[in-house]
Short mmCIF file of C-alpha atoms in Angstrom, two decimals:
data_model
loop_
_atom_site.label_atom_id
_atom_site.label_comp_id
_atom_site.label_asym_id
_atom_site.label_seq_id
_atom_site.Cartn_x
_atom_site.Cartn_y
_atom_site.Cartn_z
CA UNK I 861 14.27 -42.89 -19.27
CA UNK I 862 11.77 -45.42 -20.66
CA UNK I 863 13.10 -47.89 -23.19
CA UNK I 864 11.53 -47.66 -26.62
CA UNK I 865 9.43 -50.67 -27.62
CA UNK I 866 9.11 -49.53 -31.22
CA UNK I 867 11.71 -51.64 -33.03
CA UNK I 868 11.12 -54.84 -31.01
CA UNK I 869 7.37 -54.46 -31.61
CA UNK I 870 7.83 -53.98 -35.36
CA UNK I 871 10.03 -57.07 -35.52
CA UNK I 872 7.52 -59.09 -33.51
CA UNK I 873 4.69 -58.15 -35.87
CA UNK I 874 6.81 -59.06 -38.86
CA UNK I 875 7.24 -62.61 -37.52
CA UNK I 876 3.47 -63.07 -37.83
CA UNK I 877 3.17 -61.46 -41.26
CA UNK I 878 4.62 -62.25 -44.69
CA UNK I 879 8.38 -61.50 -44.60
CA UNK I 880 8.32 -59.26 -47.67
CA UNK I 881 5.87 -56.92 -49.35
CA UNK I 882 3.20 -54.59 -48.06
CA UNK I 883 0.54 -55.97 -45.73
CA UNK I 884 -2.89 -54.32 -45.74
CA UNK I 885 -4.88 -53.65 -42.60
CA UNK I 886 -7.76 -55.77 -43.87
CA UNK I 887 -8.50 -57.14 -47.32
CA UNK I 888 -11.22 -59.43 -48.67
CA UNK I 889 -10.76 -63.09 -49.47
CA UNK I 890 -12.37 -64.39 -52.68
CA UNK I 891 -11.66 -68.11 -52.85
CA UNK I 892 -15.17 -69.54 -53.11
CA UNK I 893 -18.09 -69.17 -55.50
CA UNK I 894 -17.79 -65.40 -55.99
CA UNK I 895 -16.93 -65.59 -59.70
CA UNK I 896 -19.61 -68.18 -60.43
CA UNK I 897 -22.41 -66.32 -58.69
CA UNK I 898 -21.54 -62.90 -60.09
CA UNK I 899 -21.20 -64.40 -63.59
CA UNK I 900 -24.66 -65.90 -63.24
CA UNK I 901 -26.03 -62.40 -62.57
CA UNK I 902 -24.31 -61.10 -65.70
CA UNK I 903 -25.38 -64.05 -67.83
CA UNK I 904 -29.02 -63.79 -66.79
CA UNK I 905 -29.19 -59.99 -66.69
CA UNK I 906 -30.37 -59.89 -63.08
CA UNK I 907 -27.96 -57.26 -61.79
CA UNK I 908 -30.11 -54.67 -60.00
CA UNK I 909 -32.09 -54.72 -56.75
CA UNK I 910 -34.31 -57.70 -57.64
CA UNK I 911 -33.03 -61.23 -58.11
CA UNK I 912 -32.62 -64.61 -56.51
CA UNK I 913 -29.36 -63.73 -54.79
CA UNK I 914 -30.97 -60.85 -52.89
CA UNK I 915 -33.64 -63.17 -51.53
CA UNK I 916 -31.11 -65.90 -50.77
CA UNK I 917 -28.70 -63.52 -49.05
CA UNK I 918 -31.45 -62.18 -46.81
CA UNK I 919 -32.66 -65.68 -45.90
CA UNK I 920 -29.17 -66.99 -45.15
CA UNK I 921 -28.20 -63.88 -43.23
CA UNK I 922 -31.29 -64.20 -41.03
CA UNK I 923 -30.51 -67.87 -40.46
CA UNK I 924 -26.88 -67.20 -39.54
CA UNK I 925 -27.65 -64.39 -37.09
CA UNK I 926 -30.72 -66.05 -35.64
CA UNK I 927 -32.92 -63.07 -36.49
CA UNK I 928 -36.41 -63.44 -37.92
CA UNK I 929 -35.81 -60.92 -40.71
CA UNK I 930 -32.86 -59.52 -42.64
CA UNK I 931 -33.28 -56.71 -45.16
CA UNK I 932 -30.29 -56.15 -47.44
CA UNK I 933 -29.39 -52.53 -48.22
CA UNK I 934 -26.65 -50.57 -49.97
CA UNK I 935 -24.41 -49.99 -46.94
CA UNK I 936 -24.26 -50.11 -43.17
CA UNK I 937 -24.95 -46.40 -42.76
CA UNK I 938 -28.19 -46.74 -44.71
CA UNK I 939 -29.09 -49.72 -42.54
CA UNK I 940 -28.56 -47.73 -39.35
CA UNK I 941 -30.49 -44.77 -40.74
CA UNK I 942 -33.49 -47.02 -41.39
CA UNK I 943 -33.17 -48.64 -37.96
CA UNK I 944 -33.33 -45.25 -36.26
CA UNK I 945 -36.34 -44.16 -38.29
CA UNK I 946 -38.17 -47.38 -37.45
CA UNK I 947 -37.23 -46.93 -33.79
CA UNK I 948 -39.18 -43.67 -33.83
CA UNK I 949 -36.28 -41.20 -33.85
CA UNK I 950 -37.68 -37.82 -34.91
CA UNK I 951 -36.09 -34.46 -35.78
CA UNK I 952 -34.96 -32.74 -32.59
CA UNK I 953 -34.58 -35.97 -30.59
CA UNK I 954 -31.30 -36.94 -28.97
CA UNK I 955 -29.66 -40.32 -29.55
CA UNK I 956 -27.00 -41.64 -27.19
CA UNK I 957 -23.94 -43.00 -29.00
CA UNK I 958 -20.32 -43.66 -28.00
CA UNK I 959 -17.89 -40.88 -28.76
CA UNK I 960 -15.43 -43.62 -29.72
CA UNK I 961 -17.04 -44.91 -32.91
CA UNK I 962 -16.85 -44.64 -36.68
CA UNK I 963 -18.40 -41.47 -38.13
CA UNK I 964 -21.30 -43.43 -39.68
CA UNK I 965 -22.95 -43.86 -36.27
CA UNK I 966 -23.18 -40.11 -35.74
CA UNK I 967 -24.05 -39.43 -39.38
CA UNK I 968 -27.02 -41.78 -39.31
CA UNK I 969 -28.39 -39.93 -36.29
CA UNK I 970 -27.97 -36.64 -38.14
CA UNK I 971 -29.78 -37.99 -41.22
CA UNK I 972 -32.87 -38.29 -38.99
CA UNK I 973 -32.59 -34.63 -38.01
CA UNK I 974 -31.69 -35.83 -34.51
CA UNK I 975 -28.80 -34.81 -32.26
CA UNK I 976 -25.96 -37.19 -31.31
CA UNK I 977 -25.36 -37.26 -27.57
CA UNK I 978 -21.91 -38.68 -26.80
CA UNK I 979 -21.12 -41.08 -23.97
CA UNK I 980 -18.00 -42.77 -22.62
CA UNK I 981 -16.56 -46.19 -23.37
CA UNK I 982 -15.49 -49.17 -21.29
CA UNK I 983 -11.81 -50.14 -21.32
CA UNK I 984 -12.55 -53.88 -21.37
CA UNK I 985 -15.06 -53.93 -24.25
CA UNK I 986 -13.98 -50.71 -26.07
CA UNK I 987 -17.71 -50.02 -26.45
CA UNK I 988 -20.34 -47.99 -24.66
CA UNK I 989 -20.15 -48.29 -20.86
CA UNK I 990 -23.62 -49.11 -19.47
CA UNK I 991 -22.64 -48.55 -15.83
CA UNK I 992 -21.42 -45.01 -16.50
CA UNK I 993 -24.41 -44.40 -18.77
CA UNK I 994 -26.87 -45.37 -16.04
CA UNK I 995 -25.21 -43.04 -13.53
CA UNK I 996 -25.14 -40.23 -16.07
CA UNK I 997 -28.78 -40.56 -17.08
CA UNK I 998 -29.86 -40.65 -13.44
CA UNK I 999 -28.32 -37.19 -13.09
CA UNK I 1000 -29.59 -35.48 -16.26
CA UNK I 1001 -32.98 -36.89 -17.31
CA UNK I 1002 -36.63 -36.71 -16.38
CA UNK I 1003 -39.14 -39.42 -17.23
CA UNK I 1004 -42.44 -38.06 -18.49
CA UNK I 1005 -45.32 -40.26 -19.65
CA UNK I 1006 -43.02 -43.11 -20.61
CA UNK I 1007 -40.47 -40.95 -22.42
CA UNK I 1008 -36.99 -39.81 -21.43
CA UNK I 1009 -36.09 -36.11 -21.55
CA UNK I 1010 -32.78 -34.35 -21.12
CA UNK I 1011 -33.57 -31.70 -18.52
CA UNK I 1012 -30.61 -29.59 -19.68
CA UNK I 1013 -31.73 -29.30 -23.31
CA UNK I 1014 -35.43 -30.15 -23.04
CA UNK I 1015 -35.07 -32.65 -25.88
CA UNK I 1016 -36.40 -36.20 -25.84
CA UNK I 1017 -33.75 -38.92 -25.66
CA UNK I 1018 -35.22 -41.54 -27.95
CA UNK I 1019 -32.57 -44.23 -28.41
CA UNK I 1020 -29.16 -45.54 -27.46
CA UNK I 1021 -26.86 -47.02 -30.10
CA UNK I 1022 -24.00 -49.20 -28.87
CA UNK I 1023 -21.35 -50.03 -31.46
CA UNK I 1024 -19.53 -53.36 -31.09
CA UNK I 1025 -16.01 -52.02 -31.60
CA UNK I 1026 -13.79 -54.14 -33.87
CA UNK I 1027 -16.31 -56.97 -33.39
CA UNK I 1028 -16.17 -57.10 -29.57
CA UNK I 1029 -19.69 -57.07 -28.06
CA UNK I 1030 -20.56 -54.55 -25.37
CA UNK I 1031 -22.19 -55.64 -22.09
CA UNK I 1032 -25.65 -56.05 -23.58
CA UNK I 1033 -27.52 -57.37 -20.53
CA UNK I 1034 -26.56 -54.33 -18.50
CA UNK I 1035 -27.41 -52.03 -21.40
CA UNK I 1036 -30.83 -53.60 -21.91
CA UNK I 1037 -31.56 -52.94 -18.22
CA UNK I 1038 -30.55 -49.28 -18.63
CA UNK I 1039 -32.77 -48.88 -21.68
CA UNK I 1040 -35.75 -50.38 -19.87
CA UNK I 1041 -35.22 -48.21 -16.81
CA UNK I 1042 -34.99 -44.98 -18.78
CA UNK I 1043 -37.51 -45.79 -21.54
CA UNK I 1044 -35.11 -45.51 -24.48
CA UNK I 1045 -34.95 -47.74 -27.54
CA UNK I 1046 -31.92 -50.00 -28.02
CA UNK I 1047 -30.60 -50.03 -31.61
CA UNK I 1048 -27.41 -52.04 -32.12
CA UNK I 1049 -24.75 -50.77 -34.49
CA UNK I 1050 -23.48 -54.26 -35.29
CA UNK I 1051 -21.68 -53.08 -38.43
CA UNK I 1052 -18.40 -54.68 -37.35
CA UNK I 1053 -19.70 -57.77 -35.57
CA UNK I 1054 -21.03 -60.34 -38.03
CA UNK I 1055 -20.09 -63.63 -36.36
CA UNK I 1056 -19.84 -62.17 -32.83
CA UNK I 1057 -21.92 -63.48 -29.91
CA UNK I 1058 -22.93 -62.25 -26.48
CA UNK I 1059 -23.75 -65.11 -24.10
CA UNK I 1060 -24.41 -67.37 -27.06
CA UNK I 1061 -26.73 -64.98 -28.91
CA UNK I 1062 -25.54 -63.24 -32.08
CA UNK I 1063 -25.14 -59.48 -31.81
CA UNK I 1064 -28.06 -57.55 -33.24
CA UNK I 1065 -30.71 -59.58 -31.41
CA UNK I 1066 -30.85 -57.70 -28.12
CA UNK I 1067 -32.94 -54.70 -29.20
CA UNK I 1068 -35.72 -54.52 -31.75
CA UNK I 1069 -33.42 -53.41 -34.57
CA UNK I 1070 -29.78 -53.65 -35.61
CA UNK I 1071 -27.55 -52.68 -38.52
CA UNK I 1072 -24.83 -54.76 -40.20
CA UNK I 1073 -22.18 -53.70 -42.71
CA UNK I 1074 -20.53 -55.61 -45.56
CA UNK I 1075 -18.11 -52.96 -46.76
CA UNK I 1076 -14.98 -54.13 -48.57
CA UNK I 1077 -12.97 -54.21 -45.34
CA UNK I 1078 -15.45 -56.19 -43.25
CA UNK I 1079 -15.28 -59.87 -42.24
CA UNK I 1080 -17.46 -60.70 -45.24
CA UNK I 1081 -18.13 -58.25 -48.04
CA UNK I 1082 -20.66 -57.49 -50.72
CA UNK I 1083 -18.44 -54.72 -52.06
CA UNK I 1084 -20.64 -52.11 -50.49
CA UNK I 1085 -23.64 -53.29 -48.54
CA UNK I 1086 -25.41 -53.63 -45.24
CA UNK I 1087 -28.50 -55.07 -43.65
CA UNK I 1088 -31.22 -54.33 -41.14
CA UNK I 1089 -31.96 -57.28 -38.88
CA UNK I 1090 -34.96 -57.57 -36.58
CA UNK I 1091 -37.06 -60.15 -34.78
CA UNK I 1092 -40.21 -58.06 -35.29
CA UNK I 1093 -41.73 -59.28 -38.55
CA UNK I 1094 -43.90 -56.18 -38.94
CA UNK I 1095 -40.82 -53.96 -38.61
CA UNK I 1096 -39.08 -56.21 -41.13
CA UNK I 1097 -41.85 -55.73 -43.67
CA UNK I 1098 -41.79 -51.99 -43.08
CA UNK I 1099 -38.00 -51.89 -43.46
CA UNK I 1100 -38.22 -53.64 -46.83
CA UNK I 1101 -41.01 -51.28 -47.96
CA UNK I 1102 -39.16 -48.16 -46.76
CA UNK I 1103 -35.92 -49.18 -48.48
CA UNK I 1104 -37.71 -49.91 -51.78
CA UNK I 1105 -38.91 -46.31 -52.30
CA UNK I 1106 -42.13 -47.19 -50.40
CA UNK I 1107 -43.66 -48.35 -53.69
CA UNK I 1108 -47.09 -49.94 -53.35
CA UNK I 1109 -46.96 -53.33 -55.14
CA UNK I 1110 -48.68 -53.19 -58.54
CA UNK I 1111 -47.88 -54.67 -61.98
CA UNK I 1112 -47.41 -51.26 -63.60
CA UNK I 1113 -48.53 -48.31 -61.44
CA UNK I 1114 -46.01 -46.16 -59.57
CA UNK I 1115 -47.80 -45.33 -56.34
CA UNK I 1116 -45.89 -44.65 -53.14
CA UNK I 1117 -47.50 -44.31 -49.71
CA UNK I 1118 -44.69 -42.65 -47.74
CA UNK I 1119 -41.32 -40.98 -48.23
CA UNK I 1120 -39.05 -43.92 -48.93
CA UNK I 1121 -35.43 -44.56 -49.83
CA UNK I 1122 -33.73 -46.24 -52.77
CA UNK I 1123 -31.58 -48.32 -50.41
CA UNK I 1124 -32.00 -51.90 -51.71
CA UNK I 1125 -28.89 -54.01 -52.33
CA UNK I 1126 -28.29 -54.97 -56.00
CA UNK I 1127 -28.39 -58.63 -56.97
CA UNK I 1128 -24.74 -58.43 -58.10
CA UNK I 1129 -23.63 -57.46 -54.62
CA UNK I 1130 -25.89 -60.02 -52.99
CA UNK I 1131 -24.34 -62.74 -55.18
CA UNK I 1132 -20.95 -61.81 -53.76
CA UNK I 1133 -22.45 -61.89 -50.27
CA UNK I 1134 -23.89 -65.39 -50.73
CA UNK I 1135 -20.47 -66.70 -51.71
CA UNK I 1136 -18.88 -64.94 -48.73
CA UNK I 1137 -21.44 -66.30 -46.28
CA UNK I 1138 -20.57 -69.82 -47.39
CA UNK I 1139 -17.01 -69.16 -46.22
CA UNK I 1140 -17.79 -67.18 -43.07
CA UNK I 1141 -17.08 -70.02 -40.59
CA UNK I 1142 -13.65 -70.45 -42.17
CA UNK I 1143 -12.96 -66.70 -42.03
CA UNK I 1144 -13.92 -66.61 -38.35
CA UNK I 1145 -11.64 -69.53 -37.57
CA UNK I 1146 -8.79 -67.81 -39.43
CA UNK I 1147 -9.25 -64.57 -37.52
CA UNK I 1148 -9.25 -66.40 -34.20
CA UNK I 1149 -6.07 -68.21 -35.20
CA UNK I 1150 -4.49 -64.87 -36.13
CA UNK I 1151 -5.38 -63.52 -32.68
CA UNK I 1152 -3.73 -66.53 -31.02
CA UNK I 1153 -0.59 -66.06 -33.11
CA UNK I 1154 -0.36 -62.37 -32.26
CA UNK I 1155 -1.00 -63.18 -28.62
CA UNK I 1156 1.92 -65.58 -28.61
CA UNK I 1157 4.44 -63.04 -29.90
CA UNK I 1158 3.15 -60.02 -27.96
CA UNK I 1159 2.58 -61.50 -24.52
CA UNK I 1160 6.10 -60.61 -23.40
CA UNK I 1161 5.84 -56.90 -24.23
CA UNK I 1162 5.55 -54.81 -21.10
CA UNK I 1163 3.01 -52.04 -21.51
CA UNK I 1164 1.32 -53.57 -24.57
CA UNK I 1165 -2.03 -55.37 -24.45
CA UNK I 1166 -3.57 -57.25 -27.36
CA UNK I 1167 -7.32 -56.71 -27.27
CA UNK I 1168 -9.09 -59.98 -26.46
CA UNK I 1169 -12.77 -60.85 -26.41
CA UNK I 1170 -14.60 -59.69 -23.26
CA UNK I 1171 -16.03 -62.22 -20.83
CA UNK I 1172 -19.31 -63.90 -21.88
CA UNK I 1173 -18.64 -63.09 -25.54
CA UNK I 1174 -17.23 -64.72 -28.63
CA UNK I 1175 -15.73 -62.08 -30.89
CA UNK I 1176 -15.23 -62.28 -34.64
CA UNK I 1177 -11.90 -60.46 -34.14
CA UNK I 1178 -12.67 -58.28 -37.15
CA UNK I 1179 -9.79 -55.90 -36.46
CA UNK I 1180 -6.95 -56.85 -34.15
CA UNK I 1181 -5.94 -54.04 -31.81
CA UNK I 1182 -3.07 -53.38 -29.45
CA UNK I 1183 -3.49 -50.96 -26.56
CA UNK I 1184 -0.50 -49.22 -25.04
CA UNK I 1185 -0.25 -48.40 -21.35
CA UNK I 1186 -0.51 -44.70 -20.58
CA UNK I 1187 3.18 -44.57 -19.64
CA UNK I 1188 4.21 -45.38 -23.24
CA UNK I 1189 1.31 -43.73 -25.09
CA UNK I 1190 3.77 -41.16 -26.42
CA UNK I 1191 5.32 -43.94 -28.56
CA UNK I 1192 2.09 -44.57 -30.49
CA UNK I 1193 2.78 -42.23 -33.39
CA UNK I 1194 6.34 -43.52 -33.76
CA UNK I 1195 4.99 -47.07 -33.93
CA UNK I 1196 2.52 -45.97 -36.62
CA UNK I 1197 5.29 -44.29 -38.61
CA UNK I 1198 7.73 -47.22 -38.38
CA UNK I 1199 5.22 -49.96 -39.14
CA UNK I 1200 3.81 -48.20 -42.18
CA UNK I 1201 7.34 -47.40 -43.39
CA UNK I 1202 8.09 -51.12 -43.17
CA UNK I 1203 5.03 -52.03 -45.26
CA UNK I 1204 2.89 -53.05 -42.29
CA UNK I 1205 -0.33 -51.06 -42.48
CA UNK I 1206 -1.42 -49.89 -39.05
CA UNK I 1207 -3.76 -47.11 -38.03
CA UNK I 1208 -4.87 -45.26 -34.91
CA UNK I 1209 -8.40 -45.35 -33.61
CA UNK I 1210 -10.97 -42.91 -34.96
CA UNK I 1211 -10.95 -39.29 -33.87
CA UNK I 1212 -13.61 -39.01 -31.17
CA UNK I 1213 -16.99 -37.82 -32.45
CA UNK I 1214 -17.04 -35.00 -29.91
CA UNK I 1215 -13.95 -33.56 -31.62
CA UNK I 1216 -15.31 -33.69 -35.18
CA UNK I 1217 -16.05 -30.08 -36.23
CA UNK I 1218 -19.74 -30.68 -37.04
CA UNK I 1219 -20.41 -32.30 -33.66
CA UNK I 1220 -18.45 -30.16 -31.19
CA UNK I 1221 -21.61 -28.46 -29.88
CA UNK I 1222 -23.50 -31.71 -29.27
CA UNK I 1223 -24.27 -32.77 -25.70
CA UNK I 1224 -21.90 -35.22 -24.04
CA UNK I 1225 -20.88 -36.70 -20.76
CA UNK I 1226 -17.29 -36.71 -19.56
CA UNK I 1227 -15.34 -39.21 -21.67
CA UNK I 1228 -12.00 -39.94 -19.94
CA UNK I 1229 -11.82 -43.58 -21.06
CA UNK I 1230 -12.63 -42.80 -24.70
CA UNK I 1231 -10.06 -40.02 -24.72
CA UNK I 1232 -7.44 -42.33 -23.23
CA UNK I 1233 -8.18 -45.13 -25.72
CA UNK I 1234 -7.95 -42.67 -28.59
CA UNK I 1235 -4.34 -41.92 -27.55
CA UNK I 1236 -3.26 -45.52 -27.00
CA UNK I 1237 -4.95 -47.81 -29.52
CA UNK I 1238 -3.41 -49.16 -32.72
CA UNK I 1239 -5.05 -51.50 -35.24
CA UNK I 1240 -2.73 -54.04 -36.82
CA UNK I 1241 -3.14 -56.25 -39.94
CA UNK I 1242 -6.19 -58.47 -39.51
CA UNK I 1243 -7.03 -60.17 -42.83
CA UNK I 1244 -8.23 -63.76 -42.69
CA UNK I 1245 -5.83 -64.58 -45.54
CA UNK I 1246 -2.87 -64.01 -43.19
CA UNK I 1247 -3.41 -67.54 -41.85
CA UNK I 1248 -3.41 -70.93 -43.56
CA UNK I 1249 -7.05 -71.50 -42.53
CA UNK I 1250 -8.47 -69.08 -45.13
CA UNK I 1251 -6.07 -69.73 -47.99
#
């Protein structure tokens, strides 16, 4: 009979965390200029979607990520929706996304009237597996006049959307090659990966468009918020126009030249984001230190692996994750119960998209790795404030 690792694991986690009180999975850290910048918005009355902090946040975000343009929007899902529209995704198209992802990835595809097409993940990166994807597409698609078609459904496959799970970049070079071979657009769901790099280049710069998120539980937060980033300046201008109700600039007339969206980020939120960006290097250092501390106390646990950054990447370690071997996967739920009962917030991975009731009829490849990870993965407390670096 296998020995239970539950109690030793709980005790090991507790040595890293505060000895008393509840510990959240991830909480924001407001120790910089947040109060000053938000107060300036209130004092001046610039609280809506126009103001100096919106412009500043976009400029500094572009500078940090290395992108030519950053367009701040109300949340990461809105950002991804706009990215897909600008990538040419039309109603009836298919978009390849990992089954192991947050629901927003699939929802954004659905907002376009398109169909999510689910693919498997890679054990090492937790993200979309480009090797399996290439083999799969070679079996099911036809290339016609520079477009990719699913011969089983007859629908065009327009784009592929990798999601950098918990901040760990996927194998982007291999994925770019797949996209070029099969004539599909690469749109990065970089919602979780601000501060993550693949071979020295920030995530979000490997396709024409990418989406970031600044939700309250992200590495930096604007409360709610997101951004489109792109190196195509024309797409950047169009993204800003589309997210500002497609209003034609004029001192007083309300003319609009396309169906647009009221997606712009308010100045209040951008003020928070500017203050958070100032502290981002410190947050990243704190999260890396937290990973090292966890690694030190967990390395002796047989059958437990702490997720580490894949080769050729530098992860932001947004959410720390432990992965159980298959032989002890049946202890996952007990670990979740015991940790939460002890005030240590943990959670399982997301339910696979292919098992969500609204997506069960969507096309998909076989997903053995995603299904296995779903059974074995546990997120553990990951806040930057859990280390001395961010306090």
